[in-house]
Coordinates of C-alpha atoms in Angstrom, one line a residue:
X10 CA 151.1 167.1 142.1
X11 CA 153.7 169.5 140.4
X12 CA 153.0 170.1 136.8
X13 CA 156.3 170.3 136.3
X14 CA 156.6 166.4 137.8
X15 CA 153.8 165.4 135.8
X16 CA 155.1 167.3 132.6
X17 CA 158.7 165.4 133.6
X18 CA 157.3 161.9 133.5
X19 CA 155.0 162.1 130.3
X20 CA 158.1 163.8 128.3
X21 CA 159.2 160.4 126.9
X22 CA 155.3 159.2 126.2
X23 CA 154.4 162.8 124.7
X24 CA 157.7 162.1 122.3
X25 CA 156.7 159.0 121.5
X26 CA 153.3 160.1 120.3
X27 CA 154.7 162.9 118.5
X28 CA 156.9 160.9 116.5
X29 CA 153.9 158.5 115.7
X30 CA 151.9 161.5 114.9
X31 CA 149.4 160.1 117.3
X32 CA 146.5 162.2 118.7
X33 CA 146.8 162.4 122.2
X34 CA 144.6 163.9 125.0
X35 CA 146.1 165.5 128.4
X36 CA 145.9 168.7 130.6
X37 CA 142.8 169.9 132.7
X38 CA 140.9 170.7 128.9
X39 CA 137.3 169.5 128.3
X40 CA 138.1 167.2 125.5
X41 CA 139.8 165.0 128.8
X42 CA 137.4 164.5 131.4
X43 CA 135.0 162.0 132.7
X44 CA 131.5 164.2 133.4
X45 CA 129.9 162.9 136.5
X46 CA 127.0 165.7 136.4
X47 CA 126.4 168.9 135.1
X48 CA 128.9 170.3 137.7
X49 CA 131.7 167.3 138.0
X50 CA 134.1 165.8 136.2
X51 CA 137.4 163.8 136.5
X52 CA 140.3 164.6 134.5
X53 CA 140.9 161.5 131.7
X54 CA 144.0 160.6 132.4
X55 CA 146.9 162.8 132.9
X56 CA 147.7 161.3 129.0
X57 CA 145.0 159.4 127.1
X58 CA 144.8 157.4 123.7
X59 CA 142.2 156.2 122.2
X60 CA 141.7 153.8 120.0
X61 CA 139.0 151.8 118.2
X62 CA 138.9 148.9 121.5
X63 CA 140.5 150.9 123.9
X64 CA 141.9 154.3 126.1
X65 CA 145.0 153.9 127.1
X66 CA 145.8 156.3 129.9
X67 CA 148.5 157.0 132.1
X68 CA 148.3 158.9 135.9
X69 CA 151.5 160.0 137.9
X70 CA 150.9 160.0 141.5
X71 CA 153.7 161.9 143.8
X72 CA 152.4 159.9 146.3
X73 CA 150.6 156.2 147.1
X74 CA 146.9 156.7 146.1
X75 CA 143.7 155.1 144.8
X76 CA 141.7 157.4 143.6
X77 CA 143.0 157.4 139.9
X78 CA 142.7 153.8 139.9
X79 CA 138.8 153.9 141.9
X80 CA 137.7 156.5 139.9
X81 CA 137.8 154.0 136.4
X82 CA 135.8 151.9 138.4
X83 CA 132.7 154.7 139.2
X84 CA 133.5 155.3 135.3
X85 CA 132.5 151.9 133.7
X86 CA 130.3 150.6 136.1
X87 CA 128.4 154.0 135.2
X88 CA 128.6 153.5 131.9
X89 CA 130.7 156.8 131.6
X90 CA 133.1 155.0 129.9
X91 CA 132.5 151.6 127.3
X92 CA 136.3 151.0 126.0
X93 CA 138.0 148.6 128.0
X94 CA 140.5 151.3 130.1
X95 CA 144.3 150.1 129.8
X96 CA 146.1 151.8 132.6
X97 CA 149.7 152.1 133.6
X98 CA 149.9 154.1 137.3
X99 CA 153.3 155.5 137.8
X100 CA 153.9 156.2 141.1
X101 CA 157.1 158.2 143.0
X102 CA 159.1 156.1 145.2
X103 CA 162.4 156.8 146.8
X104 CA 162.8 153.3 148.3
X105 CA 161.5 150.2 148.0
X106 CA 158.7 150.2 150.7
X107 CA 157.4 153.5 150.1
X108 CA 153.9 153.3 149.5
X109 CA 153.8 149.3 150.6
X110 CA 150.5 149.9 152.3
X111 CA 149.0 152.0 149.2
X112 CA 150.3 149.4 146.9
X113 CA 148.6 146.5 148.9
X114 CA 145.2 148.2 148.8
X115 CA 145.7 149.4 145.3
X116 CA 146.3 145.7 144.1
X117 CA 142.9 144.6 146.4
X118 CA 141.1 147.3 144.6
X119 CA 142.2 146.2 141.2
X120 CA 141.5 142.9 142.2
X121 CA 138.0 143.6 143.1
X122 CA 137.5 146.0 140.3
X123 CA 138.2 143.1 137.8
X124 CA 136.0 141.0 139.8
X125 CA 133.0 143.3 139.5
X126 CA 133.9 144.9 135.7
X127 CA 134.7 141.4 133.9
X128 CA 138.3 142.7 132.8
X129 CA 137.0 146.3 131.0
X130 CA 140.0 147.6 132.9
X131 CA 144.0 146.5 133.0
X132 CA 146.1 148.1 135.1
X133 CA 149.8 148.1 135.6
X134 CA 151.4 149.9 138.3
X135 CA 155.1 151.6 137.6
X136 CA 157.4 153.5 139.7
X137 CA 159.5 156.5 139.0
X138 CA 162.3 158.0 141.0
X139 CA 164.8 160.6 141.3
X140 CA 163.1 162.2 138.0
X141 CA 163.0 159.0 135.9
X142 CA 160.3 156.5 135.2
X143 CA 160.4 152.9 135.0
X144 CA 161.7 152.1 131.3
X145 CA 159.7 149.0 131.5
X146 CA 156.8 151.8 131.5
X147 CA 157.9 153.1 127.8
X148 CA 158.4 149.6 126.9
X149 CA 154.6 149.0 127.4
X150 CA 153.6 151.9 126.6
X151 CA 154.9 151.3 122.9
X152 CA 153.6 147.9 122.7
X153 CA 150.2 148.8 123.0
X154 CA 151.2 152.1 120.7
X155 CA 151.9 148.8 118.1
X156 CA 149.3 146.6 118.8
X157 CA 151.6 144.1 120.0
X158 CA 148.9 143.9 123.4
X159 CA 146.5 141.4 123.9
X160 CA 143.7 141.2 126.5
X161 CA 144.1 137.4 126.8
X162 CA 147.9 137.5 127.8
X163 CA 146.2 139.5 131.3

């Protein structure tokens, strides 16, 4: 994906953290990444929080995709990761099927991955377009910022 894109869509989360003087995590850095071996890693998160219970990240795709959803799964089942994960997926659409397939398997997936993980991930899928995100994505985003989130409302 464009860095530029990317940079776009977490402009209003970045902000948001800034103001709230939270510590945030992003970037290709080794404070954000997932080691799978000596050689590996995954990137954690295009932008992560943590906090005491849990890391709340968020991915842009420019395009449908699994992987940043599958590769949580690898993560906790592996024991890579013990918070429960709290992610919101923001995907480019320019209509209102693009992607339908991707978003089918993405919600069998997350189904599955709930299944096998006992809830240790909650994932929310948003879309952006022409340069914008979802506001319902910001809106999310700062109620878990205010502890306003609850695991047992998912």
């Amino acid at each position: 994906m464009s860095e530029s894109i990317e940079k776009e869509m977490l402009k209003d989360f970045i902000d948001e953290l800034k103001h709230r003087q939270q510590k945030y995590y992003n970037g290709q850095g080794n404070d954000n990444r997932i080691k799978v071996n000596n050689k590996v890693s995954f990137q954690f998160g295009d932008l992560r929080i943590d906090t005491d219970k849990y890391h709340i990240i968020i991915e842009v795709e420019s395009s449908g995709g699994i992987t940043n959803l599958a590769k949580y799964w690898y993560a906790i089942e592996k024991g890579k990761i013990t918070k429960t994960v709290i992610l919101l997926h923001i995907y480019k659409k320019q209509s209102k099927n693009d992607y339908a397939s991707h978003e089918e398997l993405w919600d069998f997936i997350y189904d599955k991955m709930n299944e096998k993980l006992n809830n240790k991930i909650i994932a929310k899928r948003f879309d952006y377009k022409d340069g914008h995100h979802d506001k319902n994505a910001l809106v999310f985003f700062k109620s878990l910022l205010d502890g306003q989130f609850h695991i047992s409302d998912y």
